[in-house]
PDB file of C-alpha atoms in Angstrom:
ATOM      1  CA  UNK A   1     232.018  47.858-106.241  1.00  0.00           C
ATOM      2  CA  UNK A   2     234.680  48.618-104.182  1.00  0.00           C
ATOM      3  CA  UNK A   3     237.973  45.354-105.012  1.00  0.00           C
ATOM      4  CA  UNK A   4     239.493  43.544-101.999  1.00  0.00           C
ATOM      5  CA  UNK A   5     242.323  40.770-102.271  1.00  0.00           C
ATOM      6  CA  UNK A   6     242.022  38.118-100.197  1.00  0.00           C
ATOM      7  CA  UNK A   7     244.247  35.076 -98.495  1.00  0.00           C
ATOM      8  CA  UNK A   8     243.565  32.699-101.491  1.00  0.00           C
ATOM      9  CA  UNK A   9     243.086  29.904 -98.946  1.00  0.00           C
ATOM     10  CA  UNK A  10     240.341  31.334 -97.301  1.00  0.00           C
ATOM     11  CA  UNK A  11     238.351  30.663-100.711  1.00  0.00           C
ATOM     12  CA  UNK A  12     238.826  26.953-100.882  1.00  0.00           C
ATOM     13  CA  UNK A  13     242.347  26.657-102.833  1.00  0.00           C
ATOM     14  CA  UNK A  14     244.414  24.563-101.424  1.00  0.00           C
ATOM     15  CA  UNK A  15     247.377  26.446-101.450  1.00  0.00           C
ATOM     16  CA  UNK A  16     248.633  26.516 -97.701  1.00  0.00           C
ATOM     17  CA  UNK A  17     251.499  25.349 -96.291  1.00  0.00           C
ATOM     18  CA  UNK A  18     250.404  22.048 -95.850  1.00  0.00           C
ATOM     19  CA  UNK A  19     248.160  21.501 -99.230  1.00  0.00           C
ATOM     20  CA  UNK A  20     245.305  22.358 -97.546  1.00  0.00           C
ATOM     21  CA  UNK A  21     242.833  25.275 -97.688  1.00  0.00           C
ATOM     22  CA  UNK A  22     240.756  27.286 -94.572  1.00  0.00           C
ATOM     23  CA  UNK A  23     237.424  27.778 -95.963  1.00  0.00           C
ATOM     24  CA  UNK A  24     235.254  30.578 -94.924  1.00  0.00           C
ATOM     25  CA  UNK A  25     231.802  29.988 -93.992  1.00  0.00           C
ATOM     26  CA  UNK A  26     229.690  30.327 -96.960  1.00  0.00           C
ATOM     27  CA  UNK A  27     227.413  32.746 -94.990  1.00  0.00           C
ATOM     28  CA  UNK A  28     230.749  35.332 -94.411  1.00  0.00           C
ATOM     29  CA  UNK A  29     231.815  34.833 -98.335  1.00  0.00           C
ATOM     30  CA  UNK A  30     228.604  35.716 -99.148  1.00  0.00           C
ATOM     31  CA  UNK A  31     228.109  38.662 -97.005  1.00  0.00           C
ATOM     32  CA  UNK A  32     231.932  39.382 -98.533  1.00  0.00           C
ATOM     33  CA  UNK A  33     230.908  39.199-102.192  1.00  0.00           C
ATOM     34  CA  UNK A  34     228.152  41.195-101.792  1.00  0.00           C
ATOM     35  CA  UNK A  35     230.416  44.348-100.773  1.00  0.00           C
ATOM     36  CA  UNK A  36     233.367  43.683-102.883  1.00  0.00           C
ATOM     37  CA  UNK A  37     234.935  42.197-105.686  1.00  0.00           C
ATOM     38  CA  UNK A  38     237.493  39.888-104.412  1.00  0.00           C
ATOM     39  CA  UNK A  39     240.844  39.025-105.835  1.00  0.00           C
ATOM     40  CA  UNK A  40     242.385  36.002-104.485  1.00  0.00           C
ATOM     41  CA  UNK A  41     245.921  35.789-103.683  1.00  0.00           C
ATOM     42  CA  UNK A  42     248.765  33.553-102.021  1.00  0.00           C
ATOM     43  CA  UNK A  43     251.659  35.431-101.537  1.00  0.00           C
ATOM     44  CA  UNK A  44     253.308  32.268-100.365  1.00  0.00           C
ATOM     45  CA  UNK A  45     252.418  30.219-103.217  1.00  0.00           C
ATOM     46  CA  UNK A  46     253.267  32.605-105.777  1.00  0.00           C
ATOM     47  CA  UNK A  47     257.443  31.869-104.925  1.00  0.00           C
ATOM     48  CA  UNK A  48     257.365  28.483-102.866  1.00  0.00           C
ATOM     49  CA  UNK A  49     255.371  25.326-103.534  1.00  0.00           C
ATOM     50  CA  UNK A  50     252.475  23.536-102.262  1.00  0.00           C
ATOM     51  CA  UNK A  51     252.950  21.568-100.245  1.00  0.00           C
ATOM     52  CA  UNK A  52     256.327  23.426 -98.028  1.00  0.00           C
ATOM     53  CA  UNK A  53     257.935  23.261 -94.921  1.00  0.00           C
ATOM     54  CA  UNK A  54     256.262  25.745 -92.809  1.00  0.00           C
ATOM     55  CA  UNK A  55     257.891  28.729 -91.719  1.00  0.00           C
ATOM     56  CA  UNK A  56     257.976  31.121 -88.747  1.00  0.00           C
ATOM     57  CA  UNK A  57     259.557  34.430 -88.025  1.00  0.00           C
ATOM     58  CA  UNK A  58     262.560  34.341 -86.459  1.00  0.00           C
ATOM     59  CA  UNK A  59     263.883  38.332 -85.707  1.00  0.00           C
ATOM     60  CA  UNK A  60     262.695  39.568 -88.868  1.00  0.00           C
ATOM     61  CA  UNK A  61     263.749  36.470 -91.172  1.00  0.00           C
ATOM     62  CA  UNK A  62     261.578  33.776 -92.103  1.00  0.00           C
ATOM     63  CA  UNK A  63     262.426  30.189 -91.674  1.00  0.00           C
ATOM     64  CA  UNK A  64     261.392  27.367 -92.431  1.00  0.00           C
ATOM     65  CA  UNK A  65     261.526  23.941 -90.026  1.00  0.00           C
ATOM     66  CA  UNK A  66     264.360  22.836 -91.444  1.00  0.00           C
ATOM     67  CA  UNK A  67     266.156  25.966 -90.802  1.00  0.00           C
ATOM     68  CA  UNK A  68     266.389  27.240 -94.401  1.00  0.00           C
ATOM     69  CA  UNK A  69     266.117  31.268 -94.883  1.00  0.00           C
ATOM     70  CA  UNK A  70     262.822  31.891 -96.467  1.00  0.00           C
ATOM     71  CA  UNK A  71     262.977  35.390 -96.117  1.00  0.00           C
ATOM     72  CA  UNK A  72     263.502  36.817 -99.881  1.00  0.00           C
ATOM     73  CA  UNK A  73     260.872  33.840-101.166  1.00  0.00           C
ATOM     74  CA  UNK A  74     257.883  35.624 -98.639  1.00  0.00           C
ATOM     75  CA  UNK A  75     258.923  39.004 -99.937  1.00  0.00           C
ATOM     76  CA  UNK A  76     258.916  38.270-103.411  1.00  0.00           C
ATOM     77  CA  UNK A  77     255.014  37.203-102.748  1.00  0.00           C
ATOM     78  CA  UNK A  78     254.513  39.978-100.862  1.00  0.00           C
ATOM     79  CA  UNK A  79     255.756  42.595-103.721  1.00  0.00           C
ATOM     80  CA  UNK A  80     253.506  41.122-106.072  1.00  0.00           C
ATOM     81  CA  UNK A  81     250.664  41.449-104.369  1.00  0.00           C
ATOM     82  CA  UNK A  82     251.600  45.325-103.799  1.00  0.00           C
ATOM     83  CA  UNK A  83     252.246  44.781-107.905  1.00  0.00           C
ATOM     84  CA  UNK A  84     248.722  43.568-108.186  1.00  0.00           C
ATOM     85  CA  UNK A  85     246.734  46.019-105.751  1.00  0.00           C
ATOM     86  CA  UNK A  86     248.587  48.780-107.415  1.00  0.00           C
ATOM     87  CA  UNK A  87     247.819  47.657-110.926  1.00  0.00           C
ATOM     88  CA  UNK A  88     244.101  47.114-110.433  1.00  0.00           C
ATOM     89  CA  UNK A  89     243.249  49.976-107.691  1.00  0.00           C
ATOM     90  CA  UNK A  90     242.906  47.890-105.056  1.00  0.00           C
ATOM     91  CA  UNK A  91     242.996  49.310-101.673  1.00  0.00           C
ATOM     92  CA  UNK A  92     241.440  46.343 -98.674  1.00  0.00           C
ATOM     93  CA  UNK A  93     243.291  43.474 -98.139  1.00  0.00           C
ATOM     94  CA  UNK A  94     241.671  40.569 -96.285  1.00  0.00           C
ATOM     95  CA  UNK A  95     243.971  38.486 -94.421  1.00  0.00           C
ATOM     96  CA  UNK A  96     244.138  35.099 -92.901  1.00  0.00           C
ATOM     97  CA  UNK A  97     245.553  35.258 -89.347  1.00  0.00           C
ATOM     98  CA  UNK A  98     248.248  33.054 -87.905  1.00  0.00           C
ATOM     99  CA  UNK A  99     249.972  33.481 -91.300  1.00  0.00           C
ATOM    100  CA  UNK A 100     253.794  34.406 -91.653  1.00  0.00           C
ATOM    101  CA  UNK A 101     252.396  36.138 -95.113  1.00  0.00           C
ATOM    102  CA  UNK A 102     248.910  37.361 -94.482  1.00  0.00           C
ATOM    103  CA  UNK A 103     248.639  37.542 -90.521  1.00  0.00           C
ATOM    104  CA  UNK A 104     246.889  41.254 -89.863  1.00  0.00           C
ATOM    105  CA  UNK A 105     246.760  40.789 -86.183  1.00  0.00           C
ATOM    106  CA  UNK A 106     248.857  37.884 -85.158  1.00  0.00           C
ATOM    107  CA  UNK A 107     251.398  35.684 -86.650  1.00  0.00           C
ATOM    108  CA  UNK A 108     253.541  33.116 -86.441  1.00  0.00           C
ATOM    109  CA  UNK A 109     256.813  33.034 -84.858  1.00  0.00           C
ATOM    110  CA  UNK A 110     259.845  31.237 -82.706  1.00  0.00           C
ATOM    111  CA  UNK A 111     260.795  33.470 -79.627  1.00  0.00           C
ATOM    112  CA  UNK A 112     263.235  32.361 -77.446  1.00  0.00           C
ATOM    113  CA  UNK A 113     263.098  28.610 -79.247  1.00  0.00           C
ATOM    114  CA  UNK A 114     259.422  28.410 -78.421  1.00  0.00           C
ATOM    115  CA  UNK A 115     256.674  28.702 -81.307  1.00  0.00           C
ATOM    116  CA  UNK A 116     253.930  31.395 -80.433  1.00  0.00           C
ATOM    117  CA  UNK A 117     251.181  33.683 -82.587  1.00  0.00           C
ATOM    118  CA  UNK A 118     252.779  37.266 -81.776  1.00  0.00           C
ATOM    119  CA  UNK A 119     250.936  40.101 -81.987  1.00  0.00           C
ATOM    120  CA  UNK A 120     252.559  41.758 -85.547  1.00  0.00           C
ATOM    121  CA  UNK A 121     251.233  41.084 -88.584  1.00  0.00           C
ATOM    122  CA  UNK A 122     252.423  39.447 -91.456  1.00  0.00           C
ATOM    123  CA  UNK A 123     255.069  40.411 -94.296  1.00  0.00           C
ATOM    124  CA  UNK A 124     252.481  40.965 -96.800  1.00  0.00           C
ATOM    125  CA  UNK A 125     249.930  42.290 -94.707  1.00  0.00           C
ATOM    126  CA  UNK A 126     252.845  44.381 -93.356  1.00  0.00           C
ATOM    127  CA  UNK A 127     253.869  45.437 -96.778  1.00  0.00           C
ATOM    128  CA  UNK A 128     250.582  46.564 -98.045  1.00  0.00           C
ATOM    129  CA  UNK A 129     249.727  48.618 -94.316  1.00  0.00           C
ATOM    130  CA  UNK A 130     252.940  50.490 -95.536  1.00  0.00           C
ATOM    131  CA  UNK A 131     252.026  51.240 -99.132  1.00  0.00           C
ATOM    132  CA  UNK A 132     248.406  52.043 -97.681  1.00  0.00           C
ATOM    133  CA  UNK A 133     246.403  49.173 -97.931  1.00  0.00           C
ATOM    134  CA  UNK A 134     243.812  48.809 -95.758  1.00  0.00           C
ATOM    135  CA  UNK A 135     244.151  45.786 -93.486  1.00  0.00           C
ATOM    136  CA  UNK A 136     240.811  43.302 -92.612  1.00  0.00           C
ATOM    137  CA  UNK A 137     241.625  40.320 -90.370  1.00  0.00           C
ATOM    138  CA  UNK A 138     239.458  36.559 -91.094  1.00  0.00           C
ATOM    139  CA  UNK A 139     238.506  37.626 -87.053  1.00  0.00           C
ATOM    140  CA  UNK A 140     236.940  40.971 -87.822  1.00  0.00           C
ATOM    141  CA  UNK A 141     234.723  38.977 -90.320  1.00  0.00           C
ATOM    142  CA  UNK A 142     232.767  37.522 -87.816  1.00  0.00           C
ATOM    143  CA  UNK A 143     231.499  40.221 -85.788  1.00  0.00           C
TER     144      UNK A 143
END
């Protein structure tokens, strides 16, 4: 069976930004386990606490609300879960959109002073594309 690391939160942990988790349907997880083993991860977690000021792109840094440089804190997350795929073969990565971390398709960010979701992924997700991870947004799941 084929192992897949996935957006912690996405499982139930409550390990977002805000303390809170986003749940996947249990139909999706199921469908999900039944194709791969699946190693949860929060990149975000693993070098900031729960809960934290949420953070945005801004350029290419990451900052938090209260304007704090977050930047080196999201990649240190983001190397070790290349440390972790590498060490235990894993090659699909299972994002959770929106995310400044995990985002495959969209993500959060200021432009211009306004928030938005641009379309670029996250520094993890980003990360792992590069070292040659495959990439499966929450979307794709449903369809």
């Amino acid at each position: 069976m084929k192992k897949a690391m996935i957006s912690e939160c996405m499982l139930g942990v409550a390990c977002r930004y805000d303390g809170k988790s986003k749940p996947l349907d249990e139909k999706i997880l199921e469908k999900l386990k039944e194709k791969y083993e699946l190693i949860p991860f929060c990149p975000e977690s693993f070098s900031l606490p729960t809960p934290r000021p949420p953070a945005r792109f801004i350029g290419d840094r990451i900052i938090d609300i209260n304007g704090i440089d977050k930047t080196a804190e999201f990649l240190a997350g983001a190397r070790e879960a290349l440390r972790i795929c590498k060490e235990n073969n894993i090659k699909i990565f299972i994002g959770k959109e929106k995310s400044p971390s995990c985002g495959v398709k969209k993500t959060s960010a200021y432009v211009n002073g306004c928030e938005c979701k641009c379309d670029a992924p996250g520094l993890t997700s980003k990360l792992l594309k590069e070292e040659g991870i495959e990439l499966i947004s929450e979307w794709d799941l449903f369809s």
